[in-house]
Structures are given as structure tokens and as C-alpha cells.
Short mmCIF file of C-alpha atoms and ligand atoms in Angstrom, two decimals:
data_model
loop_
_atom_site.label_atom_id
_atom_site.label_comp_id
_atom_site.label_asym_id
_atom_site.label_seq_id
_atom_site.Cartn_x
_atom_site.Cartn_y
_atom_site.Cartn_z
CA MET A 216 132.80 89.42 88.30
CA ASN A 217 133.33 92.49 86.14
CA LEU A 218 130.46 94.69 87.25
CA ALA A 219 132.00 97.82 85.73
CA LYS A 220 130.49 96.86 82.38
CA PHE A 221 126.96 97.62 83.63
CA PRO A 222 125.69 101.22 83.41
CA ARG A 223 125.56 102.73 86.87
CA ARG A 224 124.93 106.04 88.63
CA ILE A 225 126.90 106.64 91.83
CA TYR A 226 124.80 107.63 94.84
CA THR A 227 127.29 106.62 97.56
CA PRO A 228 130.78 107.95 96.79
CA TYR A 229 132.36 105.87 99.59
CA GLU A 230 132.26 102.35 101.11
CA THR A 231 129.78 101.94 103.96
CA PRO A 232 131.44 101.12 107.31
CA LEU A 233 132.04 97.53 108.38
CA GLN A 234 132.23 97.57 112.17
CA PRO A 235 132.42 95.07 115.05
CA LEU A 236 129.55 95.15 117.58
CA ASP A 237 131.53 94.10 120.64
CA LYS A 238 129.04 95.33 123.23
CA LEU A 239 126.23 93.40 121.58
CA THR A 240 128.47 90.33 121.29
CA ALA A 241 129.23 90.56 125.03
CA VAL A 242 125.54 90.98 125.96
CA LEU A 243 124.75 87.83 123.97
CA GLY A 244 127.30 85.83 125.95
CA GLY A 245 130.47 86.44 123.97
CA GLY A 246 130.27 83.80 121.24
CA PRO A 247 131.19 84.53 117.61
CA ARG A 248 132.16 88.18 117.08
CA ILE A 249 129.27 90.07 115.48
CA TRP A 250 130.05 92.61 112.75
CA MET A 251 127.67 94.96 111.01
CA LYS A 252 127.76 96.24 107.43
CA ARG A 253 126.28 99.71 107.69
CA ASP A 254 124.16 99.96 104.55
CA ASP A 255 121.86 102.20 106.58
CA MET A 256 124.57 104.78 105.81
CA LEU A 257 124.28 104.57 102.01
CA GLY A 258 123.59 107.74 100.02
CA LEU A 259 120.27 109.35 98.96
CA ALA A 260 117.78 110.68 101.53
CA MET A 261 118.47 108.74 104.76
CA GLY A 262 120.06 105.71 103.06
CA GLY A 263 119.22 102.02 103.06
CA ASN A 264 119.63 99.04 100.75
CA LYS A 265 117.48 100.37 97.87
CA THR A 266 120.20 102.94 97.13
CA ARG A 267 122.53 100.21 95.80
CA LYS A 268 119.81 98.83 93.53
CA LEU A 269 118.84 102.29 92.28
CA GLU A 270 122.37 102.99 91.07
CA PHE A 271 121.79 100.41 88.33
CA LEU A 272 118.03 100.92 87.87
CA MET A 273 118.29 104.69 87.39
CA ALA A 274 121.15 104.28 84.92
CA ASP A 275 118.82 102.01 82.91
CA ALA A 276 115.93 104.50 83.18
CA LEU A 277 118.13 107.35 81.95
CA ALA A 278 119.50 105.23 79.09
CA LYS A 279 115.90 104.62 78.01
CA GLY A 280 115.12 108.34 78.02
CA ALA A 281 112.64 108.26 80.92
CA ASP A 282 111.32 111.50 82.38
CA THR A 283 109.16 109.94 85.10
CA ILE A 284 109.80 107.03 87.49
CA ILE A 285 106.94 104.86 88.76
CA THR A 286 107.37 102.41 91.62
CA CYS A 287 105.33 100.74 94.35
CA GLY A 288 105.55 99.80 98.01
CA ALA A 289 103.75 99.59 101.34
CA VAL A 290 102.49 102.62 103.30
CA GLN A 291 105.87 103.09 105.04
CA SER A 292 108.09 102.12 102.12
CA ASN A 293 111.82 102.83 102.31
CA HIS A 294 112.00 101.76 98.67
CA CYS A 295 109.46 104.41 97.63
CA ARG A 296 111.30 107.11 99.61
CA LEU A 297 114.66 106.25 98.05
CA THR A 298 113.34 105.80 94.49
CA LEU A 299 111.72 109.23 94.79
CA ALA A 300 114.98 110.70 96.15
CA ALA A 301 116.91 109.16 93.23
CA ALA A 302 114.39 110.62 90.77
CA VAL A 303 114.78 114.08 92.35
CA THR A 304 118.57 113.74 92.16
CA GLU A 305 118.31 113.01 88.44
CA GLY A 306 115.78 115.79 87.78
CA LEU A 307 112.95 113.33 87.03
CA LYS A 308 109.34 113.17 88.29
CA CYS A 309 108.10 110.24 90.40
CA HIS A 310 104.76 108.48 91.00
CA LEU A 311 104.19 106.00 93.84
CA VAL A 312 101.60 103.21 93.91
CA ILE A 313 100.99 102.46 97.59
CA GLU A 314 99.65 99.04 98.65
CA GLN A 315 97.61 98.95 101.87
CA ARG A 316 98.91 95.53 102.98
CA VAL A 317 97.30 96.20 106.36
CA PRO A 318 93.67 97.30 105.63
CA ASN A 319 93.04 101.06 106.14
CA SER A 320 96.68 101.65 107.08
CA TYR A 321 97.19 104.52 104.62
CA ASN A 322 97.04 107.92 106.31
CA GLU A 323 97.93 110.87 104.11
CA HIS A 324 99.45 112.73 107.04
CA ALA A 325 101.34 109.84 108.67
CA SER A 326 104.93 110.38 109.80
CA GLY A 327 108.05 108.42 108.84
CA ASN A 328 108.57 107.62 105.16
CA ASN A 329 105.07 108.83 104.28
CA PHE A 330 105.98 112.32 105.46
CA LEU A 331 109.15 112.17 103.36
CA TYR A 332 107.18 111.28 100.18
CA HIS A 333 105.67 114.75 100.45
CA MET A 334 108.88 116.46 101.58
CA LEU A 335 110.69 115.06 98.53
CA GLY A 336 107.98 116.34 96.18
CA VAL A 337 106.21 113.24 94.90
CA GLU A 338 104.15 114.01 91.78
CA GLY A 339 101.43 111.43 92.38
CA ILE A 340 100.39 108.91 95.05
CA HIS A 341 97.99 106.13 93.99
CA VAL A 342 96.66 104.02 96.88
CA VAL A 343 95.44 100.47 96.12
CA ASP A 344 94.14 97.56 98.24
CA GLY A 345 96.41 94.86 99.68
CA GLY A 346 96.85 91.92 97.32
CA SER A 347 96.43 94.05 94.17
CA ASP A 348 98.45 93.15 91.07
CA MET A 349 101.05 95.86 91.61
CA MET A 350 102.64 95.51 88.17
CA ALA A 351 99.21 96.03 86.56
CA GLU A 352 98.49 99.03 88.82
CA MET A 353 101.83 100.62 87.90
CA GLN A 354 101.18 99.92 84.21
CA LYS A 355 97.85 101.83 84.49
CA VAL A 356 99.71 104.88 85.80
CA ALA A 357 102.33 104.45 83.07
CA ASP A 358 99.62 104.32 80.37
CA GLU A 359 98.02 107.54 81.66
CA LEU A 360 101.39 109.31 81.65
CA THR A 361 102.25 108.00 78.18
CA ALA A 362 98.91 109.34 76.90
CA GLN A 363 100.03 112.77 78.18
CA GLY A 364 103.26 112.52 76.18
CA ARG A 365 105.47 111.53 79.12
CA LYS A 366 108.15 108.80 79.16
CA PRO A 367 107.54 106.65 82.26
CA TYR A 368 109.90 103.94 83.57
CA ILE A 369 108.63 101.30 86.00
CA VAL A 370 110.89 100.18 88.85
CA PRO A 371 109.50 96.85 90.21
CA GLY A 372 108.62 96.46 93.91
CA GLY A 373 111.75 96.68 96.06
CA GLY A 374 113.82 97.24 92.91
CA SER A 375 114.19 93.46 92.82
CA ASN A 376 114.91 92.46 89.24
CA VAL A 377 118.33 91.47 87.84
CA ILE A 378 119.26 95.11 87.22
CA GLY A 379 118.55 96.18 90.81
CA ALA A 380 119.97 93.03 92.42
CA THR A 381 123.29 93.74 90.66
CA GLY A 382 123.74 96.36 93.41
CA TYR A 383 123.99 93.59 96.00
CA ALA A 384 126.42 91.52 93.95
CA ALA A 385 128.50 94.72 94.01
CA CYS A 386 128.01 94.91 97.78
CA ALA A 387 129.47 91.39 98.15
CA GLN A 388 132.60 92.59 96.33
CA GLU A 389 132.77 95.68 98.54
CA ILE A 390 132.52 93.59 101.73
CA LEU A 391 135.18 91.07 100.62
CA ASN A 392 137.49 93.91 99.65
CA GLN A 393 137.01 95.55 103.06
CA CYS A 394 137.63 92.21 104.80
CA PHE A 395 140.89 91.88 102.91
CA LYS A 396 142.00 95.39 103.87
CA MET A 397 140.98 94.90 107.53
CA GLY A 398 142.38 91.38 107.86
CA VAL A 399 139.07 89.84 108.93
CA SER A 400 137.29 86.84 107.44
CA PHE A 401 133.60 86.09 107.91
CA ASP A 402 132.25 82.60 108.53
CA HIS A 403 128.57 83.51 108.06
CA MET A 404 126.45 86.42 106.86
CA ILE A 405 122.88 87.35 107.77
CA CYS A 406 120.51 89.58 105.79
CA THR A 407 116.81 90.34 105.49
CA SER A 408 114.92 88.39 102.82
CA GLY A 409 112.04 90.53 101.51
CA SER A 410 111.41 91.23 97.82
CA THR A 411 114.56 89.05 97.36
CA GLY A 412 116.93 91.46 95.55
CA THR A 413 119.23 91.84 98.52
CA HIS A 414 119.32 88.14 99.45
CA ALA A 415 119.73 86.94 95.85
CA GLY A 416 122.22 89.70 94.97
CA LEU A 417 124.47 89.01 97.93
CA LEU A 418 124.27 85.24 97.35
CA VAL A 419 125.25 85.53 93.69
CA GLY A 420 127.97 88.06 94.52
CA LEU A 421 129.51 85.71 97.10
CA LYS A 422 129.28 82.79 94.65
CA GLY A 423 130.74 84.87 91.83
CA GLU A 424 133.74 85.68 94.03
CA ASN A 425 134.03 82.06 95.25
CA ALA A 426 133.89 83.37 98.81
CA ASN A 427 132.53 80.19 100.41
CA ILE A 428 130.62 82.15 103.03
CA PRO A 429 127.13 80.84 103.88
CA LEU A 430 124.37 83.45 103.85
CA THR A 431 121.22 83.17 105.97
CA GLY A 432 118.17 85.22 105.02
CA ILE A 433 115.55 86.11 107.59
CA GLY A 434 112.07 86.41 106.07
CA ILE A 435 109.82 89.31 107.07
CA ASN A 436 106.80 88.53 104.92
CA LYS A 437 106.37 85.21 103.07
CA PRO A 438 106.54 81.59 104.31
CA VAL A 439 109.64 79.56 103.37
CA PRO A 440 107.92 77.43 100.66
CA ILE A 441 107.24 80.67 98.74
CA GLN A 442 110.29 82.75 99.70
CA LYS A 443 112.98 80.14 99.02
CA PRO A 444 112.04 79.43 95.37
CA ASN A 445 111.51 83.19 94.83
CA VAL A 446 115.06 83.95 95.99
CA TYR A 447 116.41 81.06 93.92
CA LYS A 448 114.60 82.22 90.79
CA LEU A 449 116.10 85.72 90.97
CA ALA A 450 119.54 84.32 91.91
CA LYS A 451 119.58 82.08 88.83
CA ALA A 452 118.51 84.92 86.52
CA LEU A 453 121.07 87.25 88.12
CA ALA A 454 123.91 84.73 87.79
CA GLU A 455 123.09 84.52 84.09
CA HIS A 456 122.90 88.33 83.74
CA LEU A 457 126.30 88.74 85.43
CA GLY A 458 127.95 85.77 83.75
CA VAL A 459 128.65 83.99 87.04
CA GLN A 460 129.82 80.45 86.23
CA THR A 461 129.78 78.90 89.73
CA PRO A 462 126.67 76.71 89.99
CA ILE A 463 123.99 77.90 92.42
CA THR A 464 121.46 75.42 93.80
CA GLU A 465 118.23 75.92 95.72
CA ASP A 466 120.08 74.50 98.77
CA ASP A 467 122.32 77.57 98.74
CA VAL A 468 119.23 79.61 99.61
CA ILE A 469 118.88 79.48 103.40
CA VAL A 470 115.82 81.30 104.70
CA PHE A 471 113.82 81.35 107.95
CA ASP A 472 110.20 82.46 108.39
CA ASP A 473 110.08 82.02 112.18
CA TYR A 474 110.39 85.74 112.91
CA VAL A 475 107.64 87.21 110.69
CA GLY A 476 105.06 87.11 113.52
CA PRO A 477 101.48 88.05 112.58
CA GLY A 478 102.58 89.43 109.21
CA TYR A 479 104.48 92.00 107.17
CA SER A 480 105.05 95.26 109.09
CA ARG A 481 103.14 93.91 112.12
CA VAL A 482 104.82 94.27 115.49
CA THR A 483 106.48 91.30 117.26
CA GLU A 484 107.89 91.26 120.79
CA GLY A 485 111.23 90.02 119.45
CA MET A 486 111.44 92.97 117.05
CA VAL A 487 110.74 95.52 119.80
CA GLU A 488 113.38 93.90 122.05
CA ALA A 489 115.99 93.68 119.27
CA VAL A 490 115.53 97.30 118.15
CA SER A 491 115.76 98.51 121.78
CA LEU A 492 118.76 96.33 122.59
CA VAL A 493 120.85 97.44 119.59
CA ALA A 494 119.95 101.09 120.20
CA LYS A 495 120.92 100.89 123.87
CA THR A 496 124.08 98.78 123.50
CA GLU A 497 125.53 100.07 120.22
CA GLY A 498 123.74 103.38 119.59
CA ILE A 499 122.55 102.07 116.22
CA LEU A 500 118.96 102.45 115.00
CA LEU A 501 117.35 99.45 113.32
CA ASP A 502 113.82 99.54 111.87
CA PRO A 503 110.50 97.94 112.87
CA VAL A 504 109.64 96.18 109.57
CA TYR A 505 112.88 94.61 108.33
CA THR A 506 116.11 94.84 110.31
CA GLY A 507 114.37 94.66 113.72
CA LYS A 508 112.86 91.27 112.84
CA THR A 509 116.08 90.15 111.18
CA MET A 510 118.05 91.06 114.30
CA ALA A 511 115.46 89.24 116.45
CA GLY A 512 116.11 86.18 114.26
CA MET A 513 119.88 86.52 114.44
CA ILE A 514 119.80 86.86 118.24
CA ASP A 515 117.55 83.80 118.60
CA LEU A 516 119.76 81.72 116.29
CA TYR A 517 122.90 82.98 118.10
CA LYS A 518 121.51 81.86 121.47
CA LYS A 519 120.52 78.47 120.00
CA GLY A 520 124.13 77.89 118.85
CA TYR A 521 123.42 78.20 115.11
CA PHE A 522 126.67 80.15 114.63
CA ASP A 523 128.78 77.94 116.93
CA GLY A 524 132.17 77.25 115.38
CA CYS A 525 132.18 80.65 113.65
CA LYS A 526 134.73 83.27 114.64
CA ASN A 527 133.22 86.25 112.85
CA ILE A 528 129.69 86.72 111.57
CA MET A 529 128.25 89.69 109.70
CA PHE A 530 124.80 91.26 109.92
CA LEU A 531 123.78 93.42 106.97
CA HIS A 532 122.01 96.57 108.19
CA THR A 533 119.73 97.43 105.28
CA GLY A 534 118.40 100.69 106.76
CA GLY A 535 114.77 101.68 107.37
CA SER A 536 115.05 103.72 110.57
CA PRO A 537 112.79 106.54 109.25
CA ALA A 538 109.88 104.09 109.72
CA LEU A 539 110.56 104.11 113.50
CA PHE A 540 108.73 107.45 113.65
CA ALA A 541 105.54 105.71 112.51
CA TYR A 542 105.87 103.22 115.44
CA THR A 543 106.55 105.55 118.40
CA ASP A 544 103.42 104.36 120.29
CA THR A 545 104.66 100.74 120.13
CA PHE A 546 108.06 101.58 121.60
CA PHE A 547 106.74 103.97 124.28
CA ALA A 548 104.27 101.26 125.38
CA ALA A 549 107.08 98.67 125.60
CA GLU A 550 109.28 101.01 127.70
CA GLU A 551 106.42 101.66 130.11
CA LYS A 552 105.84 97.95 130.75
C1 LIG B 242 113.44 96.68 101.27
C2 LIG B 242 114.15 96.50 102.56
C3 LIG B 242 114.69 95.25 102.92
C4 LIG B 242 114.50 94.00 102.11
O1 LIG B 242 115.28 93.98 100.96
P1 LIG B 242 114.78 93.13 99.71
O2 LIG B 242 115.80 93.34 98.70
O3 LIG B 242 113.44 93.71 99.33
O4 LIG B 242 114.63 91.73 100.13
C5 LIG B 242 115.40 95.14 104.10
N1 LIG B 242 115.55 96.21 104.91
C6 LIG B 242 115.04 97.42 104.61
C7 LIG B 242 115.21 98.52 105.58
C8 LIG B 242 114.30 97.60 103.43
O5 LIG B 242 113.78 98.80 103.16
#
């Protein structure tokens, strides 16, 4: 893949670390060696996977002459925080449309990412009910701004269109290049499967490089019959956008929904245990909404022998730890049990 032909801003002037988690591997019984790709250490305010997508999305916004970015997310959205941070970096204004996926969950003075929306100088926050047509809600804000003579640019939820997902095809190249330099080869990769840009981007990147490494996505929101075709749809469009010739089938999309629990952003016991375990064994902070549930899934699959026969497996840490500060009561309660 020649990704250099796509306009891009650089928000992380280095490769994120790729490190073995030997203490965690030992705690889990010493099977396949677990590695972690530290995309929680990407650039922009407190990092996370959206930074890679925004490198391409912001380049597109600037090329189109935008002066204001509009995006959407949940009440504790890492994507909203990072899109806002990217806008500030570029000297642009930013509006956020916040979806209350859990009824009455929006609190203007909440901690975590919500606090950072204000710290980073958001121009407008528009709160809408769960299940709203988010594209239509963002278009309303765009129309108001256009009427005032502004030039708005809409970044879709999670930055998950072909432009944003290009960031994760680039991540696949970065990982394979690091593997080559370090003399390590992965037999399996694990990532979170949310708005699909990360899962589809990584899948297409691995295909485009003919890596032959299976990728398992752990769902944190939708059931498999919805998530799998969604990932496939974006992967197909992305392969076309990037000119990847290797065929990609729906069977290449591996996704589990067994670790979602009662719903998006809702606490599960497995999540609390996984976040605590990784913090206490490796000193690494996961997050309650995405990587905590993904790690709970990886640990369960590891114990069930899903990775048997592998020598090295890689977990993609997509960030999100600022949201931990909105869940302190949950973790204190678990420690006191
Ligand atoms: C958005 C997000 C994800 C999911 O990535 P998608 O590309 O939306 O599937 C995973 N982890 C964190 C921390 C996120 O903020």
C-alpha cells in the first residue's frame, strides 16, 4: 500500500511502543506471549485511536477550507475529546453533538472526557436523545453555522469512514515494520470493534500487506449480526479507496459480542477485573468502555484456549483512560468487596 499519496497531518511524530506483557502472560498461565500496541500513547490531548483517524480527516477538512469541525459521540467520548484537540491544534472551532445513549447520563459538570471538552474550549455542545439520527443532528448544526457564514466540516461518529479508517491501515504497516525491526512475528491480533474504523482499517491494512495474521474484534456495543456486516462494509469500501487488490470476504471479519454485558458503556464484572488486573500487573491503564471489555474478552478467550498454537499475540490498546475518572465509584466499590 502506498499511503503517502493521501493528504495527512502528523499528530504523532513517533511510532507508538510495541511491548511484551510478560507479567500478564504469566498470571494467565504462561501460554502465548501477549504483546500490546500502545496506541493509548498517540499524540493529541491524552492520545487514543482517534488520533490516527484524525490525521487524515483533518487534512481533508483543511483541504476543503473548513473553519469549524462538527462531530458526535457519547457523554464520555474519547473521539469528541480528540477531534476537539485536533481542531484546537489547527486553529479551528469545534462543535460536539452528544448522544445520551444511557438516558439522563449527560451531566454538564461530569469529570473525565466531559471535563476536557470544556478545558479544550469547545464552542458548542448540543445534547440529543439516545437513538437520534446523529448525521441529521450534525447537519442541523452545520446548517446553522453555514447560515452565519461559517465553513463547517462534519467528522462522522468515531471518525469511521474510509478517510479516517486509513489511519488504521497505516497502523498495520507501522506494526509490521516494528515486528520486522524487533524480530517478532504475531500469530493473532485483537482489537476493539466499535464504530468499525479501527477493526476495518487494521483488517484492510493487514490484507494489503499480505500479512496473513488473523484479527479478532471484540464488540462493545452491537450484536454480531449487525457488527459483522458493518465492519465488512467499511472494509470493502476502504480496500477500494486504498487500491488493495487482495480479496476480503465477510469471513475475514471475526467479531465477538459476548463481552458487551448490559450495553454500551455499562459496567461488567469482567471489565472491572480486567482493568484492575492490567493496572496491577503491568502498570497500564485501560478504560471502562472499550479496552476494559476487550481485555476481558481476550482473557476469557485465552483461558478457553482460543489462542493455543500461537507463539505471540498482540492486543491493540486504543486508549480511553480519561473516562476512568467518570467511573471512580465503580472501581472503589469493587476494591471494597
Ligand atoms: C472509539 C474507541 C474505540 C473503538 O474504535 P472504533 O474505530 O470506533 O471501532 C476503542 N477504544 C477506544 C478507547 C475508543 O475511544
